[in-house]
Amino acid sequence: MIRRLTSICPPRARRPVLVLLLATSLLAMSAFFLLDRFPMVDTLVYRAEGAAVVNGTDLYGFRVTEGNLPATYPPFAALLFVPTTWLPVGLLLAAFFAGNVALLALLVVLSWRFAGLPPRKGLLVAAVAGALWLEPVFQTLFFGQVNLALACLILWDLGRDDRAPGKGIALGIAAGIKLTPAVFIVYLLITGRIRAGLTAAGAFVGSVLLGVFVLPGASVDFFTRRMFETDRVGKVWIIDNQSLQGLVTRVLHVPESGWVWPLAAAVSGGAALWLARRAHRTPGRGDRWGVLITAGTALLVSPISWSHHFVWCVPVIAVLVASGYRRTALAVAVVFTCRSLWLVPHQGDLDLHLPWWQQAFASPYALLTLVLFAAAARQLRTPAPPAALPARHAEHRSAPPEPAGHL
């Protein structure tokens, strides 16, 4: 779609038009921020975690903001949040907002490179302008989250050559900040990249040991108790939770999924990792689909995956475009932009009483992830499409048609 829009303008006029598009998008987003529409409550939690470290108070005993929110990350993350205490709250929120916009631009560039798309500055500018309005990205800015930083760390690290020195360190650090990226360590190991996997595991263990050294009491508290308290993070059945557990509880109309979710998570997680391993070993596919399937696995099997955790939609769309599935990429972008989950009744406990026909609107990301898994399994049985050619050759070819059997 972006390509068609830019083709309307003369070549000399395209870049100013695209820059204007980005500027307009940034101004609109900044207006939301300046009008105090962005509470950025998670940034305030991070600041409180850093303050607990500085003041020597109980890291997991405080509650802040109107939402009465606690700390939920490992002690290592709290150590990294100490610098947030050095700035006044207003300046900190502005810095987080600007930093997340910059991280989005970096994620788009990394996704572009990871997908093997030809480097075109105009299209990159347009992609950043459009990505700002993807619901997971918007919510990350809205809450002042660290999702974009984690995605950039992981995608940069996994996008490097397997022989690159220190590959896995950034991934291990990401897992130390938030445990779910540890699934990527499993992915490295099951695909035979033992050195990178062990390096990532070592970096993760190092982050844990650093937390134990500086905050021994908080470390014992977290790893023996807090990390198992799902209800501490939030109610698993609300529509904000787009994980498999959120889907199951809403479909069954129960606040606790019992044995159904662990069984579904074990089956789907095992099958997805097997599929990721197969994708990695399929000629012509490279590591792209394996990494994205692993990201989807982490989001699905996690007890809680808030909608803003799905910033991985950015590299998913880029890889779909690069693989020739452009109509599918547009459909995925629409799903992540239309905000259907917020259109269903969700005040109080209405999330638990949705009729069957609203379930798909309430769990779009979990269902889309499962659909993409199934489609990827089907496509991996066929040769790679022509669009998977290296970027330096693909940019001289005309756009290929959508492959048969849309992904």
CSV table of C-alpha atoms in Angstrom, one decimal, residues 17 43 71 80 93 98 141 156 174 179 187-188 192 197 256 270 292 332 357 376:
chain,number,residue,atom,x,y,z
A,17,VAL,CA,5.8,13.7,1.4
A,43,THR,CA,7.4,4.1,33.9
A,71,ALA,CA,7.0,-4.4,41.0
A,80,LEU,CA,18.8,-1.0,35.7
A,93,LEU,CA,8.2,10.7,31.3
A,98,ALA,CA,11.0,10.2,23.2
A,141,LEU,CA,4.0,4.5,24.6
A,156,TRP,CA,19.6,-7.3,17.0
A,174,ALA,CA,16.8,-9.2,27.9
A,179,LEU,CA,11.9,-13.8,32.1
A,187,TYR,CA,15.4,-21.9,20.4
A,188,LEU,CA,19.1,-21.4,20.0
A,192,GLY,CA,22.1,-26.5,17.2
A,197,GLY,CA,22.7,-20.5,23.4
A,256,GLU,CA,-9.3,-19.7,36.6
A,270,GLY,CA,6.0,-27.8,22.2
A,292,LEU,CA,9.2,-15.1,14.8
A,332,VAL,CA,-2.1,-8.5,9.9
A,357,TRP,CA,-19.4,-14.2,18.4
A,376,ALA,CA,3.6,-21.4,8.6
